[in-house]
mmCIF file of C-alpha atoms in Angstrom:
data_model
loop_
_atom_site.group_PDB
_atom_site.id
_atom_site.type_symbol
_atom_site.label_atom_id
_atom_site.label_comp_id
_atom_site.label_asym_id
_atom_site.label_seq_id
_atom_site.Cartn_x
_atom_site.Cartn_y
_atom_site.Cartn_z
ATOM 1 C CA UNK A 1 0.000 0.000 0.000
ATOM 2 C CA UNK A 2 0.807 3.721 -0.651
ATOM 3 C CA UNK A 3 0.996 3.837 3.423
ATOM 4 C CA UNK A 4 4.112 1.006 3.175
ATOM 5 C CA UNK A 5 6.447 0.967 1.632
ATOM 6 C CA UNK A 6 8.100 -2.250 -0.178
ATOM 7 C CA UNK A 7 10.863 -3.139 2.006
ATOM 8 C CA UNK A 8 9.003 -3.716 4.638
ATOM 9 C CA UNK A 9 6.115 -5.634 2.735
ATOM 10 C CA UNK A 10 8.597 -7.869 1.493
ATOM 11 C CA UNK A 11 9.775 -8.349 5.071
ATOM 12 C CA UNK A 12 7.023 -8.921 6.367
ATOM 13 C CA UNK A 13 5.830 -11.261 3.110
ATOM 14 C CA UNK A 14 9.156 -13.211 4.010
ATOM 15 C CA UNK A 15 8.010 -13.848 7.644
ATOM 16 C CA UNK A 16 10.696 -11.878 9.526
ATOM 17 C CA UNK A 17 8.434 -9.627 11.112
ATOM 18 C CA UNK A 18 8.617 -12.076 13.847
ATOM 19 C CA UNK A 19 12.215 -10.814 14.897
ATOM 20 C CA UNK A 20 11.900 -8.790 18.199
ATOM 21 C CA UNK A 21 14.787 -6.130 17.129
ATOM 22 C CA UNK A 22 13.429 -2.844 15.436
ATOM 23 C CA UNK A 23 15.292 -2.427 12.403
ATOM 24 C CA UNK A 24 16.129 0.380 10.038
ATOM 25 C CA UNK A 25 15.194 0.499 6.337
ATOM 26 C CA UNK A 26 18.690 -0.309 5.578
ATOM 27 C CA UNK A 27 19.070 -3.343 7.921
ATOM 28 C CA UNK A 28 15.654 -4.734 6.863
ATOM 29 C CA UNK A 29 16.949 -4.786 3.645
ATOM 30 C CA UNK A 30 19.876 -6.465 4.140
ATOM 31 C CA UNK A 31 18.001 -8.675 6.275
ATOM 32 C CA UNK A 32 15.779 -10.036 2.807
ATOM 33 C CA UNK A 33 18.907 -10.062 0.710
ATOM 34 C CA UNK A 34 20.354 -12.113 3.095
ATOM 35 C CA UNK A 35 17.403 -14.423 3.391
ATOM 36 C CA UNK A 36 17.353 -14.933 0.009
ATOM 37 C CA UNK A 37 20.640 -15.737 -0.563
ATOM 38 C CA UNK A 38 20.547 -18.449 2.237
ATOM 39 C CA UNK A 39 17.051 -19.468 0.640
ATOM 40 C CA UNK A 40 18.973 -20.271 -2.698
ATOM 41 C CA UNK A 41 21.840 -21.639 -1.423
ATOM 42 C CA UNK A 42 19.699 -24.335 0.376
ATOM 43 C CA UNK A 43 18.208 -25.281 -3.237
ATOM 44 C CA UNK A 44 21.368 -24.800 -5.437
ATOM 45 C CA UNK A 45 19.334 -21.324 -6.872
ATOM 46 C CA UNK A 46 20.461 -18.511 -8.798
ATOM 47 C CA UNK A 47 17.257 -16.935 -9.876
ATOM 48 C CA UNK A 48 14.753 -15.232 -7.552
ATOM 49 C CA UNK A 49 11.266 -14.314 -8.689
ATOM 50 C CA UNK A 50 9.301 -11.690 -6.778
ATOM 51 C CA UNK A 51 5.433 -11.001 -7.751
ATOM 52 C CA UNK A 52 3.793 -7.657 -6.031
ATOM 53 C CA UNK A 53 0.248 -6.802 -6.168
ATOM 54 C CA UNK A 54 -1.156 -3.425 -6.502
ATOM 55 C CA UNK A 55 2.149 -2.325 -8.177
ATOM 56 C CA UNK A 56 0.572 1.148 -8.648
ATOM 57 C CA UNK A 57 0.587 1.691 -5.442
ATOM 58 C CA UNK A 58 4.862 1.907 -5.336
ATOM 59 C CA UNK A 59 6.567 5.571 -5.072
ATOM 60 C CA UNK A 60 9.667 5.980 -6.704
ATOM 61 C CA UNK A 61 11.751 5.306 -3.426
ATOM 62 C CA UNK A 62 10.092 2.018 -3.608
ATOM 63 C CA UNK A 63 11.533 1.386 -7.151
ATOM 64 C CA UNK A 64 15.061 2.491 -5.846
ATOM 65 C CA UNK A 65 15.067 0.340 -3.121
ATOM 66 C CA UNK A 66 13.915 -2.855 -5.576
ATOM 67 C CA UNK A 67 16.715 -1.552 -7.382
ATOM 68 C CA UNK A 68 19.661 -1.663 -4.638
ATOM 69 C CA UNK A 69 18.352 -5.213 -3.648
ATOM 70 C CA UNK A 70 18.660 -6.502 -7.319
ATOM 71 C CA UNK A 71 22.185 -5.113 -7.354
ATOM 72 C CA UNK A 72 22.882 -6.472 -4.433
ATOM 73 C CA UNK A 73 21.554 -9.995 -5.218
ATOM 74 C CA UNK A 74 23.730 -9.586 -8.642
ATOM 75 C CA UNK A 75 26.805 -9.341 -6.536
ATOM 76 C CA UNK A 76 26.129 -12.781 -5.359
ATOM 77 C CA UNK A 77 25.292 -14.298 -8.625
ATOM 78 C CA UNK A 78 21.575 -13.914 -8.090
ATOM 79 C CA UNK A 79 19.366 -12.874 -11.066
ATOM 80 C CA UNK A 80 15.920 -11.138 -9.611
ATOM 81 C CA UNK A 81 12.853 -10.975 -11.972
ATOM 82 C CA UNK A 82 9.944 -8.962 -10.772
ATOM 83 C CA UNK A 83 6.549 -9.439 -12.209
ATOM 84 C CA UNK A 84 3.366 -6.869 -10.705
ATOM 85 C CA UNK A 85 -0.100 -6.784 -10.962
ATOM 86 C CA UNK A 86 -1.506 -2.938 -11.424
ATOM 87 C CA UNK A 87 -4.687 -1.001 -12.395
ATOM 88 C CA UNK A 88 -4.568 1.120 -15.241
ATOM 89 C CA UNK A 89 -2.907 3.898 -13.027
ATOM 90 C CA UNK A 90 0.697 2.267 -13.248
ATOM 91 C CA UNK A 91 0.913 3.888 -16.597
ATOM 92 C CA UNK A 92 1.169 7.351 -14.469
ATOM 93 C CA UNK A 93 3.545 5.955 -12.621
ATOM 94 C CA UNK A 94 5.311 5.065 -15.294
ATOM 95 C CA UNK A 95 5.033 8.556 -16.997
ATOM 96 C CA UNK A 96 6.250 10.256 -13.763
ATOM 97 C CA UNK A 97 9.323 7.766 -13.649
ATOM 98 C CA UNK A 98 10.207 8.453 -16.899
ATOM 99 C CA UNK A 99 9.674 12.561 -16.623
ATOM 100 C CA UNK A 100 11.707 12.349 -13.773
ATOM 101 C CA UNK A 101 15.181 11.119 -15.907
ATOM 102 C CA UNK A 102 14.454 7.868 -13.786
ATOM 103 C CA UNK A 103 14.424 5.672 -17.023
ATOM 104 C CA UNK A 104 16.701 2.959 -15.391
ATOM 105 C CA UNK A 105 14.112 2.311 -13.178
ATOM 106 C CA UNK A 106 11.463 2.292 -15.773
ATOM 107 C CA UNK A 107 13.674 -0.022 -17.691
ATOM 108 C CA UNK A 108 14.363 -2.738 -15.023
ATOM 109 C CA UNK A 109 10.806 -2.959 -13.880
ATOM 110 C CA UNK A 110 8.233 -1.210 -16.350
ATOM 111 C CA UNK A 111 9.990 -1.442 -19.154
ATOM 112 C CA UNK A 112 7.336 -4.802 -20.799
ATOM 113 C CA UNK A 113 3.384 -4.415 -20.081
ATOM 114 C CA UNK A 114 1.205 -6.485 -21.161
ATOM 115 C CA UNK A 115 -2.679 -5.914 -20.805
ATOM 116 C CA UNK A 116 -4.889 -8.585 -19.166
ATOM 117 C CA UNK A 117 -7.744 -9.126 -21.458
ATOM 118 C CA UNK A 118 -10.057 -11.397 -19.237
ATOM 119 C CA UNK A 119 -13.171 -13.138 -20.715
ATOM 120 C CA UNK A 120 -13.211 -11.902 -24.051
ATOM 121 C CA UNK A 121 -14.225 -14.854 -25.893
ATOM 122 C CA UNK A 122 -16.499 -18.014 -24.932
ATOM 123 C CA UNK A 123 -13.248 -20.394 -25.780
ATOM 124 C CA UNK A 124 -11.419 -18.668 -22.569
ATOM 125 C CA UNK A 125 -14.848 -19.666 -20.284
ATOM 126 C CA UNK A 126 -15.032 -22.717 -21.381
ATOM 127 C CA UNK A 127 -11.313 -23.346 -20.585
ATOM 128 C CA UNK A 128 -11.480 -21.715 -16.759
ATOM 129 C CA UNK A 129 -15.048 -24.319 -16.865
ATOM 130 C CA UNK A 130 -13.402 -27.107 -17.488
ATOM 131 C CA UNK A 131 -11.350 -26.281 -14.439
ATOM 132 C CA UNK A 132 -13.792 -26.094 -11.767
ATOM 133 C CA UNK A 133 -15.323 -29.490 -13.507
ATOM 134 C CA UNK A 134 -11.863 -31.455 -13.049
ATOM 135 C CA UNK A 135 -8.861 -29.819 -11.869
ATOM 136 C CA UNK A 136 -9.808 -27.342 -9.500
ATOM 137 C CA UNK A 137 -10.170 -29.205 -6.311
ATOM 138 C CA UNK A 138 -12.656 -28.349 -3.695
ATOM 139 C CA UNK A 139 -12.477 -29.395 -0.376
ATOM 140 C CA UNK A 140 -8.153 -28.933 -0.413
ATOM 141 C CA UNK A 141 -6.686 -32.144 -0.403
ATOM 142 C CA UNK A 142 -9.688 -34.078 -1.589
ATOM 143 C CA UNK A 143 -10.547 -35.832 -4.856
ATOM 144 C CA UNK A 144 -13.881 -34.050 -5.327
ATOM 145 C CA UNK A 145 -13.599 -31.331 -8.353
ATOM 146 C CA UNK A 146 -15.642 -27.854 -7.359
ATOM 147 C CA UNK A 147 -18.424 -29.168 -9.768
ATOM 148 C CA UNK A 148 -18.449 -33.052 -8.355
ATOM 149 C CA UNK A 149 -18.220 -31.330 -4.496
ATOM 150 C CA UNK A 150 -20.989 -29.480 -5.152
ATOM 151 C CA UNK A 151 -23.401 -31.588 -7.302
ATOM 152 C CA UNK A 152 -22.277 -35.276 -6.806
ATOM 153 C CA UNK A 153 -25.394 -37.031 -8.351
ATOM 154 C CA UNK A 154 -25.377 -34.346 -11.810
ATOM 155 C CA UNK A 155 -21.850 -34.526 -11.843
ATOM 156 C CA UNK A 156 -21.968 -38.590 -11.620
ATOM 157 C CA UNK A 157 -24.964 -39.037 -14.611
ATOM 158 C CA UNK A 158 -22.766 -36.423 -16.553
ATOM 159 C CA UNK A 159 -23.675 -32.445 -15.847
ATOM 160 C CA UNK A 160 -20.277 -30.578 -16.469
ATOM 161 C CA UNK A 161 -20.313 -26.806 -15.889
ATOM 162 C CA UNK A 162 -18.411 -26.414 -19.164
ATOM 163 C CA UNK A 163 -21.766 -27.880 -21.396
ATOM 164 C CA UNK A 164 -23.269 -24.644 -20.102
ATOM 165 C CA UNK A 165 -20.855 -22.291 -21.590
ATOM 166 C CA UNK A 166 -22.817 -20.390 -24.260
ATOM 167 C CA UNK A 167 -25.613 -19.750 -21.870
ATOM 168 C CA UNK A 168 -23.325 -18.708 -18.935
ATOM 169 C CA UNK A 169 -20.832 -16.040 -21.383
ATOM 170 C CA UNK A 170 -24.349 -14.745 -23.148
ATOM 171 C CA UNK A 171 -25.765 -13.679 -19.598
ATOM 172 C CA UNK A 172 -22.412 -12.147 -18.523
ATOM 173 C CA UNK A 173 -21.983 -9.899 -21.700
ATOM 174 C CA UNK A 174 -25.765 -9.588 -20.994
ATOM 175 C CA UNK A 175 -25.141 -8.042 -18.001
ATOM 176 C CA UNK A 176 -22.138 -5.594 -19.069
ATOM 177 C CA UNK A 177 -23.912 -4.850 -22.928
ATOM 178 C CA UNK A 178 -24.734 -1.621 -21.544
ATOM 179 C CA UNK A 179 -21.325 -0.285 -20.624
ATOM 180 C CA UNK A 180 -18.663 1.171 -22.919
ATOM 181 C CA UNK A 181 -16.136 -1.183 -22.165
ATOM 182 C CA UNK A 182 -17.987 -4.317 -22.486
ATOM 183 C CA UNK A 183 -15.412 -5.919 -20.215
ATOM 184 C CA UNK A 184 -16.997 -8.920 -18.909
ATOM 185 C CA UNK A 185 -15.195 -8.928 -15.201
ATOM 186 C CA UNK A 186 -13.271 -12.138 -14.196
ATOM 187 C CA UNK A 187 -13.652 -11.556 -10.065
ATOM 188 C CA UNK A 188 -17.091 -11.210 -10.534
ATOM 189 C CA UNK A 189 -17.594 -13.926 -13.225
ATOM 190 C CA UNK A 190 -15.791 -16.375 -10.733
ATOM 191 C CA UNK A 191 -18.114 -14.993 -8.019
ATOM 192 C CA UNK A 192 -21.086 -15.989 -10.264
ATOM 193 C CA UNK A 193 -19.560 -19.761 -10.804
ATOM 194 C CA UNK A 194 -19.395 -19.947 -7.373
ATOM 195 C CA UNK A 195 -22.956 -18.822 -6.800
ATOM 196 C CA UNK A 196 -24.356 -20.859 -9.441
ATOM 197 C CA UNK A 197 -22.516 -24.298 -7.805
ATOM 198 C CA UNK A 198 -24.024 -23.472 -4.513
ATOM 199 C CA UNK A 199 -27.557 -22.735 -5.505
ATOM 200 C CA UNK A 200 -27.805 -26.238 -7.485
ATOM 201 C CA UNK A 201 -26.600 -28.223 -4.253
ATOM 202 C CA UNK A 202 -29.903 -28.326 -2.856
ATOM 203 C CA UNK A 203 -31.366 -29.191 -6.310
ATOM 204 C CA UNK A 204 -29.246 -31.836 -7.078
ATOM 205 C CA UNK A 205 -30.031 -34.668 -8.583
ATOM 206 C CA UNK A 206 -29.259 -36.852 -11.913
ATOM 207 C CA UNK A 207 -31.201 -35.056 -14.139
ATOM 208 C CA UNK A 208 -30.549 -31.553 -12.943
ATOM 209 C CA UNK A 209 -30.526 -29.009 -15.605
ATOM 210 C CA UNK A 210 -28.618 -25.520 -15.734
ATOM 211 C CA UNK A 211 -31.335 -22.714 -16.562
ATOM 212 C CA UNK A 212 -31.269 -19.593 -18.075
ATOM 213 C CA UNK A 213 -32.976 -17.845 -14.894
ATOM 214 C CA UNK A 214 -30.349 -19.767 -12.122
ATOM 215 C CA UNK A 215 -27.891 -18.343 -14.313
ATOM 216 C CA UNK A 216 -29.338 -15.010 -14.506
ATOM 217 C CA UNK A 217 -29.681 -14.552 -11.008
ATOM 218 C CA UNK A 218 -26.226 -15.616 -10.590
ATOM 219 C CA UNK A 219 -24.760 -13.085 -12.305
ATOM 220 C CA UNK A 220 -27.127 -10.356 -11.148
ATOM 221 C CA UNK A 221 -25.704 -11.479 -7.188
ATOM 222 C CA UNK A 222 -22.473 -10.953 -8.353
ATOM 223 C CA UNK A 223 -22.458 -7.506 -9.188
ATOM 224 C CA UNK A 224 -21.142 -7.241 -12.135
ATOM 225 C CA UNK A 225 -23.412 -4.747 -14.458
ATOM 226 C CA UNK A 226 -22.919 -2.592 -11.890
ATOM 227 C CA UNK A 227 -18.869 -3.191 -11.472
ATOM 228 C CA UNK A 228 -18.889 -3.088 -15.505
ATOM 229 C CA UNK A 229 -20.728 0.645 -15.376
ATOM 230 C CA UNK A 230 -17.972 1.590 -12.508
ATOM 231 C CA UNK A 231 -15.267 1.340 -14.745
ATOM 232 C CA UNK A 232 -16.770 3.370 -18.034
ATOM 233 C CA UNK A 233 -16.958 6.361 -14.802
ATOM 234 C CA UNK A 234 -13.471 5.570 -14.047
ATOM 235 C CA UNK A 235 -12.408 5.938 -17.060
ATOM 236 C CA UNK A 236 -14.503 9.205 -17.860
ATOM 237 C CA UNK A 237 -12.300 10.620 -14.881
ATOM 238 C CA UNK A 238 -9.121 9.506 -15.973
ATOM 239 C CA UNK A 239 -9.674 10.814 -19.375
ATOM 240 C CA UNK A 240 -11.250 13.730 -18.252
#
């Protein structure tokens, strides 16, 4: 968050929050360099890979100090790749960076950006439903796919979420038709799946059938017409 900064996240990401000595920004630096070091060296390692969310969120001090621990790492034969997650408002960042003659920074960490595109097309649902049907498994460490946890007799006479994909992607670009963007929402498609597995439990049964209205009112719980008319206002401001 804008509030902390991301030495300390990673510290405290890396579990040694739990030391009782108050360090400085300096020493709790060192502190993760030298934890990953002894990490790698444990498993024969040269390459560290750090993933931050909310990367818009980072200042440029935060950028310097990812900087001085990738040098650092370097030093001892460690190669650090950083890969972040960000709204649309890293490209500011970005901007400012770059205004600011900080283009090394921009180079090591902003220099490749690539757009997540979501559910554009009803070949990427049916891929992420195929998922919850077989390889996503629900309760953790079971055998029991979301789809088979949730409705054992459909699932055992044959009922696989993915069958139901044209009717579940034409209510979700249903519900965001109206906006600009047309941006069907993965949280809140997810949140639908999820809503639409716990509604059939209680009808389950061999012949259960997937309707239009169950469906419907799935997507209507989740929110997202409403998230999908958020961001056309978001971006209204942004341009504005």
């Amino acid at each position: 968050s804008k509030d902390t900064s991301i030495v300390p996240t990673i510290f405290k990401g890396m579990g040694l929050e739990k030391e009782t000595a108050r360090l400085s920004k300096s020493e709790a630096r060192d502190r993760v360099v030298d934890h990953i070091i002894c990490e790698l060296s444990g498993k024969s390692g040269k390459h560290c890979l750090l993933m931050i969310d909310e990367m818009q969120a980072m200042v440029p001090k935060d950028y310097q100090s990812l900087q001085a621990i990738q040098n650092e790492l370097k030093l001892n034969n460690i190669s650090l790749t950083t890969i972040g997650f960000a709204q649309h408002e890293i490209n500011s960042v970005r901007t400012t960076l770059s205004r600011g003659g900080q283009i090394a920074l921009v180079a090591r960490f902003l220099s490749r950006r690539e757009s997540f595109k979501g559910c554009t097309k009803v070949d990427w649902l049916a891929a992420m439903l195929e998922k919850f049907d077989g390889e996503l498994v629900f309760p953790e460490l079971s055998d029991c796919s979301y789809t088979k946890f949730f409705v054992p007799n459909a699932f055992g006479a044959g009922f696989r979420l993915e069958n139901s994909v044209e009717l579940i992607f034409k209510e979700a670009k249903k519900a965001v038709s109206t906006s600009k963007a047309k941006i069907i929402p993965t949280a809140h498609l997810f949140t639908a799946i999820g809503y639409i597995l716990a509604t059939a439990r209680p009808e389950d049964k061999s012949e259960f059938i997937l309707t239009q209205s169950m469906v419907a009112s799935a997507i209507r719980v989740s929110g997202m017409a409403e998230f999908a008319q958020l961001i056309d206002v978001t971006e209204e401001v942004s341009n504005g």
